[in-house]
XYZ file of C-alpha atoms in Angstrom:
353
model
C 84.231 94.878 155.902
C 83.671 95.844 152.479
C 86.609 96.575 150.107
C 85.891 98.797 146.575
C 88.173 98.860 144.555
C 89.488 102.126 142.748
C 89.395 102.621 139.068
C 92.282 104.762 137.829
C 90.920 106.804 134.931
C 93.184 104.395 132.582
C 91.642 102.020 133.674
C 88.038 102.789 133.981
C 88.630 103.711 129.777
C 89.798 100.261 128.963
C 87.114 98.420 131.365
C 84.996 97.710 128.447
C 87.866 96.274 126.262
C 88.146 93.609 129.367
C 85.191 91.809 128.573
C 86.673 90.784 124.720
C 90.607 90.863 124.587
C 90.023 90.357 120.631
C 88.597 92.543 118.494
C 85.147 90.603 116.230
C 86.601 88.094 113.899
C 84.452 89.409 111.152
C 86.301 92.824 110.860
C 89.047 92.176 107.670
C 91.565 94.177 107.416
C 91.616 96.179 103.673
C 94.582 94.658 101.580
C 96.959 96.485 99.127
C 95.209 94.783 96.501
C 96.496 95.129 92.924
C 92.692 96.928 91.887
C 93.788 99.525 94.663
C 97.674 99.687 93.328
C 95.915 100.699 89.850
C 94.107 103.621 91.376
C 96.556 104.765 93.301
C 98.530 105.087 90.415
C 96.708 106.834 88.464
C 95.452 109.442 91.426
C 99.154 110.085 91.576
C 99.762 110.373 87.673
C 96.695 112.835 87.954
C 98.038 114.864 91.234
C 101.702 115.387 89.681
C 99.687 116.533 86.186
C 98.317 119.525 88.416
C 101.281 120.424 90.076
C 103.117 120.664 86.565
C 99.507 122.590 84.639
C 99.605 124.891 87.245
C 103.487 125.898 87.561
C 103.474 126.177 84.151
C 100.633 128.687 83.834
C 98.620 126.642 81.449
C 94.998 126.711 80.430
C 94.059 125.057 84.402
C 95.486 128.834 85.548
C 93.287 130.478 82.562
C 90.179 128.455 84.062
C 90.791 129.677 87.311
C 90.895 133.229 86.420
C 87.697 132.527 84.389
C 85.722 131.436 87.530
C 86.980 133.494 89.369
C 85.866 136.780 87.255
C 82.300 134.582 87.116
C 81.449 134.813 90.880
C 79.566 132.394 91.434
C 78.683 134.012 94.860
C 76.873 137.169 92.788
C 75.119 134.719 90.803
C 73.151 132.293 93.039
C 72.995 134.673 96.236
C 70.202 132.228 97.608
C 72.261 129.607 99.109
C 75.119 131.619 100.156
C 73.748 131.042 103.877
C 73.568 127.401 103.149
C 76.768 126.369 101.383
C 78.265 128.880 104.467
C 77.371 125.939 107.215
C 77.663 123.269 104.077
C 81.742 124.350 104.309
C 81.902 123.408 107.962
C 82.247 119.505 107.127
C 85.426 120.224 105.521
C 87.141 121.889 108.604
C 89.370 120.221 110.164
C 88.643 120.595 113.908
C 84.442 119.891 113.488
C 85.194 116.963 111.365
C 87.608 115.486 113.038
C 85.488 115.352 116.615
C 82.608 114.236 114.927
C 84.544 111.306 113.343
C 86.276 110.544 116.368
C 83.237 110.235 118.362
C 81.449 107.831 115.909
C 84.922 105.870 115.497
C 84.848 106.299 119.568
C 81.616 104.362 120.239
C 82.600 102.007 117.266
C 86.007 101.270 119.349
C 84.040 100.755 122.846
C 81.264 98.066 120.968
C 84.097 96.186 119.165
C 86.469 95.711 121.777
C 89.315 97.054 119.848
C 91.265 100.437 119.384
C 91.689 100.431 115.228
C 89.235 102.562 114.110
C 91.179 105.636 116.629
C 94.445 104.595 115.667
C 93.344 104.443 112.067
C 92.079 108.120 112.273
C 94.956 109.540 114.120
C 97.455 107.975 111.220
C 95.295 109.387 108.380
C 94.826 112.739 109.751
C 98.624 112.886 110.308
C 99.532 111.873 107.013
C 96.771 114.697 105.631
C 98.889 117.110 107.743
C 102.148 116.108 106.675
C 101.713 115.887 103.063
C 98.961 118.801 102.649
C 100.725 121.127 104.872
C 104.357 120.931 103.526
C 102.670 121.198 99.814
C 101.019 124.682 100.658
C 104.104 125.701 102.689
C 106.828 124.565 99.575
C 104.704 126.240 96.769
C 102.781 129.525 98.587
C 100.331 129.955 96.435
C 97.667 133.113 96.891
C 93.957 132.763 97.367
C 91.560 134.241 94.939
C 90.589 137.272 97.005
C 94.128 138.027 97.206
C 95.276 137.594 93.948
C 97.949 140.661 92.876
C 98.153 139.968 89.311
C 95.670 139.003 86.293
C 96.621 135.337 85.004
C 99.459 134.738 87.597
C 99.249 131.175 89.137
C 100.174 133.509 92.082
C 102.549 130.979 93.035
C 105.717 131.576 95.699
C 103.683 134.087 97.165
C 103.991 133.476 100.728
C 100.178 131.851 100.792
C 99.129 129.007 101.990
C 95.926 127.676 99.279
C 97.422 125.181 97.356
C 95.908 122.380 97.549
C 92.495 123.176 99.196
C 92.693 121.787 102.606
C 89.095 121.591 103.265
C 88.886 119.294 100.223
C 91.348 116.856 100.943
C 90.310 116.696 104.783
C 86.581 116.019 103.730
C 87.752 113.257 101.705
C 90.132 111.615 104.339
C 87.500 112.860 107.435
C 84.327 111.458 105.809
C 86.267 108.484 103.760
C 88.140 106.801 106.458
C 84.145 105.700 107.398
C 83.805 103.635 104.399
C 87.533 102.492 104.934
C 86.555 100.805 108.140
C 83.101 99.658 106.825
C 82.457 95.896 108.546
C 80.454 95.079 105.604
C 80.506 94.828 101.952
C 77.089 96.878 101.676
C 77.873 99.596 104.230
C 81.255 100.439 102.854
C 79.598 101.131 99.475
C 77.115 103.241 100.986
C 79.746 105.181 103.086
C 82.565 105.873 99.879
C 78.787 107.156 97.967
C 78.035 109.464 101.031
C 81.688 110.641 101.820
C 82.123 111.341 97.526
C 79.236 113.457 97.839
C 80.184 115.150 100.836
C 83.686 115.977 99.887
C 82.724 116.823 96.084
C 79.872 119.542 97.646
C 82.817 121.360 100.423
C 84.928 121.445 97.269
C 82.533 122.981 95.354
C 81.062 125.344 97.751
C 84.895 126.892 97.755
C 84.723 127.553 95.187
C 81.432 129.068 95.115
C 82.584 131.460 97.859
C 85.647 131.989 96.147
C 88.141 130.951 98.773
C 89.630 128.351 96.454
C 90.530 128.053 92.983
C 89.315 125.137 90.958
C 93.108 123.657 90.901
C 93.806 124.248 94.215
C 90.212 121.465 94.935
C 91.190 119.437 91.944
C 94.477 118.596 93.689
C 92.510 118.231 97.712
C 90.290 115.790 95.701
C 93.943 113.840 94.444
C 95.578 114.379 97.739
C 92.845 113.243 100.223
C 92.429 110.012 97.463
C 96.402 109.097 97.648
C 95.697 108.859 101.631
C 93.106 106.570 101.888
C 94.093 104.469 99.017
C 97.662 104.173 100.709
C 96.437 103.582 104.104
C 96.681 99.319 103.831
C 100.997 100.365 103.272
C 100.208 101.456 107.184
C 98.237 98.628 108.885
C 101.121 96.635 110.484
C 102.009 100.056 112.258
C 98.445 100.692 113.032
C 98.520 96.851 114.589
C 101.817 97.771 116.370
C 100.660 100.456 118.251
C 97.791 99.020 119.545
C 99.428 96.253 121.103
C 101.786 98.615 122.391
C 98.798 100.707 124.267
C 97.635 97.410 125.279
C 100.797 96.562 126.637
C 101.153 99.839 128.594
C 97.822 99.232 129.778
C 98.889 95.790 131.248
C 101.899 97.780 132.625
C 100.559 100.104 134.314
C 97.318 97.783 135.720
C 100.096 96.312 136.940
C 102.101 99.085 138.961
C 98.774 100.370 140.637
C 98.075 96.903 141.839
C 101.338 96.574 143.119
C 101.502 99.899 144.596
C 98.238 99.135 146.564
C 99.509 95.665 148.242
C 100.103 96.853 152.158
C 103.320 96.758 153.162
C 104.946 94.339 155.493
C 103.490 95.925 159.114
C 105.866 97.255 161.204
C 104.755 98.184 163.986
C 103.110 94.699 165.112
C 106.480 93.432 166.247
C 107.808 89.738 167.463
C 110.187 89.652 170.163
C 112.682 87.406 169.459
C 115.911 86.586 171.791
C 119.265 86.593 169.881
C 122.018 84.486 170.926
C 123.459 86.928 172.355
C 121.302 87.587 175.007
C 119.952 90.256 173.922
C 116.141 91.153 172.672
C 115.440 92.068 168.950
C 112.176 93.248 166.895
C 111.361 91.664 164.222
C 108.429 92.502 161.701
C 105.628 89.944 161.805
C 105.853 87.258 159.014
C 109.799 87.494 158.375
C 111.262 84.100 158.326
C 114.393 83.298 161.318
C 116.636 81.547 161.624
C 117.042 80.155 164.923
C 120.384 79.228 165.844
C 121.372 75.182 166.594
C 122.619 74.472 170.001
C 125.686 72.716 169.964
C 126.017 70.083 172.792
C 129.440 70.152 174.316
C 131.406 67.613 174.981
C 130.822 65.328 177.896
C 133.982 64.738 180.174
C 135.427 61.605 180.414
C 133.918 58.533 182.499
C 130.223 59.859 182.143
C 127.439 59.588 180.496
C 126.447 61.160 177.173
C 123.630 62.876 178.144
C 120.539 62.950 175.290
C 120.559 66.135 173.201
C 118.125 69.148 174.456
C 114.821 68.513 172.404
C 114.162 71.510 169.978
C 111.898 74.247 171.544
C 108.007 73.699 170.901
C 107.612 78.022 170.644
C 110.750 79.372 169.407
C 109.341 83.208 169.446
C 109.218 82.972 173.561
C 112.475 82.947 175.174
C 111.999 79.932 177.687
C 110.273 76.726 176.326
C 107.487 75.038 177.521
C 108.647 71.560 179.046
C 106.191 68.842 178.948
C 105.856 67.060 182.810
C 107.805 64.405 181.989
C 110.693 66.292 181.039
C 110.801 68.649 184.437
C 113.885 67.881 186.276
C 112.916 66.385 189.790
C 112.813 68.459 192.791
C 114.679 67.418 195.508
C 112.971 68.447 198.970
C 115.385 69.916 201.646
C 114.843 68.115 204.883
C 112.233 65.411 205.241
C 108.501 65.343 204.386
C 107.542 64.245 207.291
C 106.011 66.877 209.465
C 107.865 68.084 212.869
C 106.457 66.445 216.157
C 107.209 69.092 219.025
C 106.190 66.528 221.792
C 108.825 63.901 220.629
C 111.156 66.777 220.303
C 110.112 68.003 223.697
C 110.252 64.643 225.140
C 113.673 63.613 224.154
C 115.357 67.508 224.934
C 114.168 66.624 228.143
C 115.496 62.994 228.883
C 119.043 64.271 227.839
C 119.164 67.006 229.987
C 121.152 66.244 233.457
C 118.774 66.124 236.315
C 119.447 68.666 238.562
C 120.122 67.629 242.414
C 120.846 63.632 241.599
């Protein structure tokens, strides 16, 4: 009889993470090292400088205006249909499921969940930080600007900082941040510079962006990734604890496939009571100890009862030495009628003597 087991969906998912429990030994974890304190720093020093040009209406609100009077989309009209599918690696939702299936495969050939994890915590700090800055200072988009050389600021938008900058930068950076080698993460912070420096541009080329509101997505994407080593014991947390719940519930849906005790294949057993009782199959018993009583005086102790050899039928099977001795009524020998005859008739009175 052949017996497949059933892979839940959780567990046909992990079934590749079986074959290595640990993740490659090779794969170091980045370090908050004092090189990356440095630049973190100064990314920060940088973003607050914006923040401050720009609510105080300086010459970084004069440049925007500039640009924006330049159109650069009137100017270079050729690659308008390019730089409109160029834009596309800065949105969040493409991105991200391009990312995530690279970081995907990456997770299923190295045995271990980081790379996921690593994504999901960046892309929630982008939202988190990004999103309450736009909310907090609701700043208007060049297309709907209402007043010449306003930083258009407390408006009710939602432009400031350019989103699509600072998600290229975390989308396309968190690559090189998980780099296995020296080489490849060089060659991934080059491509992903590139990348997010052209969607930043091409903003605002179409004029959906001022130049402040990329300068601080460039500063705000940078402060993520540079701050992401402050977040790898939680990132190491929570993949043991998906682990753990993995082992959990593995756990539950093997126990919740054992059969249960049977029920209906059922051992009569005789109570001391007299009478019958069912029993499932396999349950232990406790068969109760016969008690001898106590022999009257002037005989014999008789031996004690030997214990039954099948204790599940309700009379024992005696060996033939133990059978108690059957006493014959009468005698063995077999009846003679002609003595018995004979004898009846040598009693009986003869009859005219």
């Amino acid at each position: 009889m052949r017996t497949d087991q059933i892979l839940t969906r959780l567990e046909r998912v992990f079934a590749r993470l079986d074959r290595e429990p640990e993740r490659p030994a090779h794969l170091q974890t980045p370090q908050m090292s004092r090189h990356r304190v440095v630049l973190l720093g100064s990314t920060l020093v940088f973003y607050l400088a914006i923040v401050v040009a720009v609510l105080t209406t300086s010459w970084l609100v004069r440049l925007d205006w500039q640009i924006m009077f330049f159109r650069p989309y009137e100017q270079w009209p050729q690659v308008h249909a390019f730089l409109d599918y160029l834009v596309v690696l800065g949105q969040r939702g493409p991105t991200a499921v391009m990312v995530a299936a690279w970081l995907g495969w990456r997770c299923w050939r190295q045995h271990t969940l980081r790379p996921l994890i690593t994504l999901g915590v960046a892309l929630l700090l982008l939202n988190v930080t990004v999103g309450s800055v736009k909310l907090g200072l609701g700043r208007l988009g060049p297309h709907y600007a209402t007043e010449i050389g306003s930083a258009e600021l407390f408006a009710g938008g939602d432009i400031f900082p350019s989103g699509h900058t600072a998600n290229a930068v975390v989308t396309w950076g968190i690559l090189a941040y998980l780099a296995s080698t020296v080489v490849t993460r060089r060659v991934l912070s080059v491509v992903s510079a590139v990348v997010s420096l052209s969607v930043g541009a091409t903003t605002v080329y179409l004029g959906t962006h001022w130049v402040s509101d990329v300068l601080l997505g460039w500063s705000a994407g940078l402060l993520i990734l540079l701050a992401l080593p402050w977040f790898e014991p939680l990132i190491a947390r929570t993949e043991a604890y998906v682990f753990d719940l993995r082992e959990l519930l593995r756990r539950r849906a093997e126990t919740g496939r054992m059969p249960a005790p049977v029920v209906s294949a059922l051992t009569p057993l005789l109570s001391a009571g007299g009478k019958w009782q069912l029993r499932p199959v396999g349950e232990a018993v406790e068969e109760p100890v016969a008690v001898p009583a106590a022999a009257p005086a002037g005989t014999a102790h008789s031996p004690a009862p030997r214990p039954a050899a099948h204790p599940a039928v309700g009379r024992p099977h005696l060996i033939r030495s133990e059978r108690t001795p059957v006493t014959p009524v009468g005698s063995r020998r077999p009846a003679h009628t002609e003595r018995a005859t004979a004898r009846g008739a040598a009693a009986r009175p003869i009859a005219g003597g």
